[in-house]
Amino acid sequence: MPYKERDITKQYFTIGEVAEQFGVATSLIRFWETEFDELAPRKSKKGNRLFTQADVDIFRTIYHLVKERGYTIAGAREMLKQKGGQLKDKIDVIQSLEKVRGFLVNLKKEIDAAQKGE
Amino acid sequence: MPYKERDITKQYFTIGEVAEQFGVATSLIRFWETEFDELAPRKSKKGNRLFTQADVDIFRTIYHLVKERGYTIAGAREMLKQKGGQLKDKIDVIQSLEKVRGFLVNLKKEIDAAQKGE
DNA sequence: ATGTCGCGCTCTTTGTAGGGCATAATGGGC
DNA sequence: GCCCATTATGCCCTACAAAGAGCGCGACAT
């Protein structure tokens, strides 16, 4: 098995590389690691962080929410837990609708009961 | 011209009423006023704030973004400026639903009152 | 009627906890 | 020598809350 292929599939980024890619300080990456459970790169035996592409993607999402969209850390955390932003928006609307529906169903019951009594 | 009609069209809310409606301190409303150009209620001769329903709606949007979604003030400000933004539409829908709900709650009250009278 | 005494609401200005990192200190591996 | 690690500490804003002061209104005595 050629080395090259293994290197390609097992491409890791150091914290310095990720930092440079986004133009941020390494301290920020470490800090976000403590704030977001989702951001948890493997660590080498020595303790160095090993970022996969998936890890970088997660970081990018957080970066987008916090630095570009203006979410607080807490807000971004919530967002991440709800499989993607679009879905969250829809869920909000759906939940509102479901509450209204529940109310209407209940109201109908009461109206029916009232008519019965007449 | 009857007084009633004038009162209905000129309905203003005080800062205290708005604060209570959302369960926030009046200081927060004043602070947001300094942060969001869009939130600019009229002021009485004395200097007291006069919130129209439109002002309250704007406040609700900000409240939704900052307190429920977890935006920073700056992030919420950006969001507000986006004309035709998807979010704006969604919030409109939610607000419509809330108004419908308010109407229904009121209707229920009247129905209950009517039943009591039977 | 009118003075005036709270009382509740408002106003503006000032103070401050903590959120969000950055920096410093110390040390290890290649 | 350079990049990495942890831990502690520093530090500047953000996002409010509290403080201090003023108005208007009902009550109650004058």
CSV table of C-alpha atoms (C1' of nucleotides) in Angstrom, one decimal:
chain,number,residue,atom,x,y,z
A,1,MET,CA,0.0,0.0,0.0
A,2,PRO,CA,1.6,3.2,-1.1
A,3,TYR,CA,2.2,5.9,1.4
A,4,LYS,CA,0.7,8.6,-0.7
A,5,GLU,CA,-2.8,7.2,-0.6
A,6,ARG,CA,-2.6,6.8,3.1
A,7,ASP,CA,-1.5,10.4,3.5
A,8,ILE,CA,-4.3,11.6,1.3
A,9,THR,CA,-7.0,9.8,3.2
A,10,LYS,CA,-5.5,10.7,6.6
A,11,GLN,CA,-4.9,14.3,6.0
A,12,TYR,CA,-4.7,16.1,9.2
A,13,PHE,CA,-4.3,19.8,9.8
A,14,THR,CA,-2.4,21.3,12.7
A,15,ILE,CA,-3.9,24.0,14.8
A,16,GLY,CA,-1.6,26.5,13.2
A,17,GLU,CA,-2.8,25.6,9.7
A,18,VAL,CA,-6.4,25.9,10.7
A,19,ALA,CA,-5.7,29.3,12.4
A,20,GLU,CA,-4.0,30.6,9.3
A,21,GLN,CA,-6.7,29.4,7.0
A,22,PHE,CA,-9.3,31.4,8.9
A,23,GLY,CA,-7.0,34.2,9.9
A,24,VAL,CA,-7.6,33.7,13.6
A,25,ALA,CA,-5.3,33.1,16.6
A,26,THR,CA,-4.7,29.6,17.8
A,27,SER,CA,-6.0,30.7,21.2
A,28,LEU,CA,-9.4,31.3,19.7
A,29,ILE,CA,-9.5,27.7,18.3
A,30,ARG,CA,-8.6,26.3,21.7
A,31,PHE,CA,-11.1,28.5,23.4
A,32,TRP,CA,-13.9,27.5,21.1
A,33,GLU,CA,-13.0,23.9,21.7
A,34,THR,CA,-13.9,24.5,25.3
A,35,GLU,CA,-17.2,26.1,24.3
A,36,PHE,CA,-18.4,23.7,21.6
A,37,ASP,CA,-18.6,20.0,22.2
A,38,GLU,CA,-18.8,19.4,18.5
A,39,LEU,CA,-15.4,20.8,18.0
A,40,ALA,CA,-13.2,18.0,19.3
A,41,PRO,CA,-10.3,17.1,17.1
A,42,ARG,CA,-8.3,14.0,17.8
A,43,LYS,CA,-5.0,14.4,19.6
A,44,SER,CA,-1.7,12.8,18.8
A,45,LYS,CA,0.1,10.8,21.4
A,46,LYS,CA,2.1,13.9,22.2
A,47,GLY,CA,-1.1,15.9,22.7
A,48,ASN,CA,-1.1,17.9,19.5
A,49,ARG,CA,-4.5,18.5,17.8
A,50,LEU,CA,-5.2,16.7,14.6
A,51,PHE,CA,-7.9,18.4,12.6
A,52,THR,CA,-9.7,16.3,9.9
A,53,GLN,CA,-11.5,18.0,7.1
A,54,ALA,CA,-14.7,17.3,9.1
A,55,ASP,CA,-13.3,19.2,12.1
A,56,VAL,CA,-12.4,22.1,9.9
A,57,ASP,CA,-16.0,22.1,8.5
A,58,ILE,CA,-17.4,22.3,12.0
A,59,PHE,CA,-15.0,25.1,12.8
A,60,ARG,CA,-16.1,26.9,9.6
A,61,THR,CA,-19.8,26.6,10.7
A,62,ILE,CA,-19.0,28.1,14.1
A,63,TYR,CA,-16.9,30.8,12.4
A,64,HIS,CA,-19.8,31.6,10.1
A,65,LEU,CA,-22.3,31.9,12.9
A,66,VAL,CA,-20.2,33.8,15.3
A,67,LYS,CA,-18.1,36.0,13.1
A,68,GLU,CA,-20.2,36.5,10.1
A,69,ARG,CA,-23.8,36.2,11.3
A,70,GLY,CA,-23.3,37.8,14.7
A,71,TYR,CA,-24.4,35.0,17.0
A,72,THR,CA,-23.3,34.8,20.6
A,73,ILE,CA,-21.4,31.7,21.6
A,74,ALA,CA,-24.5,30.4,23.3
A,75,GLY,CA,-26.7,31.2,20.3
A,76,ALA,CA,-24.3,29.4,17.9
A,77,ARG,CA,-24.2,26.4,20.3
A,78,GLU,CA,-28.0,26.2,20.1
A,79,MET,CA,-27.9,26.5,16.3
A,80,LEU,CA,-25.3,23.7,16.0
A,81,LYS,CA,-27.4,21.3,18.0
A,82,GLN,CA,-30.3,21.8,15.6
A,83,LYS,CA,-29.0,20.1,12.5
A,84,GLY,CA,-28.3,23.2,10.4
A,85,GLY,CA,-29.8,26.7,10.3
A,86,GLN,CA,-32.5,26.3,7.7
A,87,LEU,CA,-34.1,23.5,9.5
A,88,LYS,CA,-34.2,25.4,12.7
A,89,ASP,CA,-36.1,28.2,11.2
A,90,LYS,CA,-38.7,25.8,9.8
A,91,ILE,CA,-39.0,24.1,13.2
A,92,ASP,CA,-39.8,27.4,14.8
A,93,VAL,CA,-42.7,28.0,12.4
A,94,ILE,CA,-43.9,24.5,12.7
A,95,GLN,CA,-43.9,24.6,16.5
A,96,SER,CA,-45.9,27.8,16.4
A,97,LEU,CA,-48.4,26.1,14.1
A,98,GLU,CA,-48.6,23.1,16.2
A,99,LYS,CA,-49.4,25.2,19.3
A,100,VAL,CA,-52.2,27.0,17.4
A,101,ARG,CA,-53.5,23.7,16.2
A,102,GLY,CA,-53.6,22.3,19.7
A,103,PHE,CA,-55.4,25.3,20.9
A,104,LEU,CA,-58.0,25.0,18.1
A,105,VAL,CA,-58.6,21.3,18.7
A,106,ASN,CA,-59.2,22.0,22.3
A,107,LEU,CA,-61.5,24.9,21.5
A,108,LYS,CA,-63.5,22.7,19.1
A,109,LYS,CA,-64.0,20.2,21.9
A,110,GLU,CA,-65.3,22.9,24.2
A,111,ILE,CA,-67.7,24.2,21.6
A,112,ASP,CA,-69.0,20.7,20.9
A,113,ALA,CA,-69.5,20.1,24.6
A,114,ALA,CA,-71.4,23.4,24.9
A,115,GLN,CA,-73.7,22.6,22.0
A,116,LYS,CA,-74.5,19.3,23.5
A,117,GLY,CA,-75.6,20.9,26.6
A,118,GLU,CA,-78.1,23.2,24.8
B,1,MET,CA,-66.3,62.7,16.9
B,2,PRO,CA,-66.7,60.2,19.7
B,3,TYR,CA,-63.8,59.8,22.1
B,4,LYS,CA,-63.8,56.0,21.7
B,5,GLU,CA,-62.8,56.1,18.1
B,6,ARG,CA,-60.0,58.5,18.7
B,7,ASP,CA,-58.7,56.3,21.5
B,8,ILE,CA,-58.6,53.3,19.3
B,9,THR,CA,-56.7,54.8,16.5
B,10,LYS,CA,-54.3,56.6,18.8
B,11,GLN,CA,-53.4,53.8,21.1
B,12,TYR,CA,-50.0,54.3,22.7
B,13,PHE,CA,-48.2,52.1,25.1
B,14,THR,CA,-45.9,53.4,27.8
B,15,ILE,CA,-42.5,52.0,28.3
B,16,GLY,CA,-43.7,50.2,31.4
B,17,GLU,CA,-46.5,48.5,29.5
B,18,VAL,CA,-44.1,47.3,26.8
B,19,ALA,CA,-41.7,46.1,29.5
B,20,GLU,CA,-44.3,44.1,31.2
B,21,GLN,CA,-45.6,42.6,28.0
B,22,PHE,CA,-42.2,41.1,27.3
B,23,GLY,CA,-41.1,40.6,30.9
B,24,VAL,CA,-38.0,42.8,30.6
B,25,ALA,CA,-36.7,45.9,32.4
B,26,THR,CA,-37.5,49.3,31.1
B,27,SER,CA,-33.7,50.0,31.1
B,28,LEU,CA,-33.4,47.3,28.4
B,29,ILE,CA,-35.9,49.0,26.1
B,30,ARG,CA,-34.1,52.3,26.5
B,31,PHE,CA,-30.8,50.7,25.8
B,32,TRP,CA,-32.0,49.0,22.7
B,33,GLU,CA,-33.3,52.3,21.5
B,34,THR,CA,-29.7,53.6,21.5
B,35,GLU,CA,-28.6,50.5,19.6
B,36,PHE,CA,-31.3,50.2,17.0
B,37,ASP,CA,-32.3,53.1,14.8
B,38,GLU,CA,-35.4,51.3,13.9
B,39,LEU,CA,-36.7,51.4,17.5
B,40,ALA,CA,-37.6,55.1,17.9
B,41,PRO,CA,-40.9,55.7,19.5
B,42,ARG,CA,-42.4,59.1,19.5
B,43,LYS,CA,-42.0,61.1,22.6
B,44,SER,CA,-44.6,63.2,24.4
B,45,LYS,CA,-44.0,66.9,25.1
B,46,LYS,CA,-42.8,65.8,28.5
B,47,GLY,CA,-40.3,63.4,27.0
B,48,ASN,CA,-42.1,60.2,27.7
B,49,ARG,CA,-42.0,57.4,25.1
B,50,LEU,CA,-45.1,56.7,23.1
B,51,PHE,CA,-45.0,53.2,21.6
B,52,THR,CA,-47.3,52.5,18.7
B,53,GLN,CA,-48.2,48.9,17.8
B,54,ALA,CA,-45.6,49.2,15.0
B,55,ASP,CA,-43.0,50.1,17.6
B,56,VAL,CA,-43.9,47.1,19.7
B,57,ASP,CA,-43.7,44.9,16.6
B,58,ILE,CA,-40.2,46.1,16.0
B,59,PHE,CA,-39.3,45.5,19.6
B,60,ARG,CA,-40.6,42.0,19.3
B,61,THR,CA,-38.4,41.3,16.3
B,62,ILE,CA,-35.4,42.5,18.1
B,63,TYR,CA,-36.4,40.5,21.2
B,64,HIS,CA,-36.8,37.4,19.0
B,65,LEU,CA,-33.4,37.8,17.5
B,66,VAL,CA,-31.5,38.7,20.6
B,67,LYS,CA,-33.3,36.8,23.4
B,68,GLU,CA,-34.6,33.7,21.6
B,69,ARG,CA,-32.2,33.2,18.8
B,70,GLY,CA,-29.0,34.3,20.5
B,71,TYR,CA,-27.8,37.1,18.2
B,72,THR,CA,-25.5,39.7,19.4
B,73,ILE,CA,-26.8,43.3,19.2
B,74,ALA,CA,-24.6,43.9,16.1
B,75,GLY,CA,-25.8,40.7,14.5
B,76,ALA,CA,-29.5,41.5,15.1
B,77,ARG,CA,-28.9,45.0,13.7
B,78,GLU,CA,-27.6,43.5,10.5
B,79,MET,CA,-30.5,41.1,10.3
B,80,LEU,CA,-33.0,44.0,10.7
B,81,LYS,CA,-31.4,45.9,7.9
B,82,GLN,CA,-31.8,43.1,5.4
B,83,LYS,CA,-34.9,44.0,3.4
B,84,GLY,CA,-36.6,41.0,2.0
B,85,GLY,CA,-34.5,38.8,4.2
B,86,GLN,CA,-35.9,35.3,4.7
B,87,LEU,CA,-36.0,35.8,8.4
B,88,LYS,CA,-38.1,38.8,8.1
B,89,ASP,CA,-40.7,36.8,6.3
B,90,LYS,CA,-40.7,34.1,8.9
B,91,ILE,CA,-41.0,36.5,11.7
B,92,ASP,CA,-44.0,38.1,9.9
B,93,VAL,CA,-45.6,34.7,9.7
B,94,ILE,CA,-45.0,34.0,13.3
B,95,GLN,CA,-46.4,37.4,14.2
B,96,SER,CA,-49.5,36.8,12.1
B,97,LEU,CA,-50.0,33.5,13.9
B,98,GLU,CA,-49.6,35.2,17.3
B,99,LYS,CA,-52.2,37.7,16.3
B,100,VAL,CA,-54.6,35.0,15.2
B,101,ARG,CA,-53.9,33.2,18.5
B,102,GLY,CA,-54.6,36.4,20.4
B,103,PHE,CA,-57.9,36.7,18.6
B,104,LEU,CA,-58.8,33.1,19.4
B,105,VAL,CA,-57.9,33.4,23.0
B,106,ASN,CA,-60.2,36.4,23.2
B,107,LEU,CA,-63.0,34.5,21.4
B,108,LYS,CA,-62.6,31.7,23.9
B,109,LYS,CA,-63.0,34.1,26.8
B,110,GLU,CA,-66.3,35.4,25.3
B,111,ILE,CA,-67.5,31.9,24.7
B,112,ASP,CA,-66.8,31.0,28.3
B,113,ALA,CA,-68.5,34.1,29.5
B,114,ALA,CA,-71.5,33.3,27.4
B,115,GLN,CA,-71.8,29.8,28.8
B,116,LYS,CA,-71.6,31.1,32.3
B,117,GLY,CA,-74.6,33.2,31.6
B,118,GLU,CA,-76.7,30.3,30.5
C,1,DA,C1',-60.2,75.5,45.5
C,2,DT,C1',-55.7,74.8,46.9
C,3,DG,C1',-51.5,73.5,49.1
C,4,DT,C1',-48.7,69.6,49.8
C,5,DC,C1',-47.5,64.9,50.6
C,6,DG,C1',-46.4,60.8,49.1
C,7,DC,C1',-46.4,57.3,45.3
C,8,DG,C1',-45.7,55.4,41.0
C,9,DC,C1',-44.0,56.1,36.8
C,10,DT,C1',-40.8,58.2,33.9
C,11,DC,C1',-36.3,60.3,32.6
C,12,DT,C1',-30.9,60.4,32.0
C,13,DT,C1',-26.5,59.2,33.6
C,14,DT,C1',-23.3,56.2,35.6
C,15,DG,C1',-21.7,51.8,37.2
C,16,DT,C1',-20.5,46.9,36.5
C,17,DA,C1',-20.6,41.6,35.9
C,18,DG,C1',-19.2,38.7,32.7
C,19,DG,C1',-18.5,37.3,27.8
C,20,DG,C1',-14.8,36.6,24.7
C,21,DC,C1',-11.0,36.2,23.9
C,22,DA,C1',-5.4,37.5,24.1
C,23,DT,C1',-1.2,37.2,26.5
C,24,DA,C1',2.2,35.4,29.6
C,25,DA,C1',4.6,31.6,31.9
C,26,DT,C1',6.3,27.3,31.6
C,27,DG,C1',7.5,23.3,29.3
C,28,DG,C1',7.8,19.2,25.7
C,29,DG,C1',9.0,17.2,21.0
C,30,DC,C1',11.1,17.3,16.2
D,1,DG,C1',14.5,27.3,16.6
D,2,DC,C1',10.0,26.5,15.8
D,3,DC,C1',5.6,24.9,16.7
D,4,DC,C1',3.0,22.7,19.9
D,5,DA,C1',0.8,22.0,24.8
D,6,DT,C1',-1.6,23.6,29.4
D,7,DT,C1',-2.8,26.9,32.9
D,8,DA,C1',-3.4,31.3,34.8
D,9,DT,C1',-4.2,35.7,34.5
D,10,DG,C1',-5.3,40.1,32.2
D,11,DC,C1',-8.3,43.0,29.9
D,12,DC,C1',-11.5,45.4,26.9
D,13,DC,C1',-16.0,45.8,25.5
D,14,DT,C1',-21.0,44.3,25.6
D,15,DA,C1',-25.1,44.4,27.5
D,16,DC,C1',-27.4,45.6,30.5
D,17,DA,C1',-28.8,47.3,35.9
D,18,DA,C1',-28.9,50.6,39.4
D,19,DA,C1',-28.8,55.2,41.0
D,20,DG,C1',-30.4,59.6,41.3
D,21,DA,C1',-33.8,63.1,40.1
D,22,DG,C1',-38.2,64.9,38.2
D,23,DC,C1',-43.1,65.0,36.9
D,24,DG,C1',-48.2,64.3,37.5
D,25,DC,C1',-52.0,62.7,40.0
D,26,DG,C1',-55.1,61.3,43.7
D,27,DA,C1',-56.0,61.9,48.6
D,28,DC,C1',-56.5,64.5,52.3
D,29,DA,C1',-56.4,68.3,55.2
D,30,DT,C1',-56.9,73.5,55.2
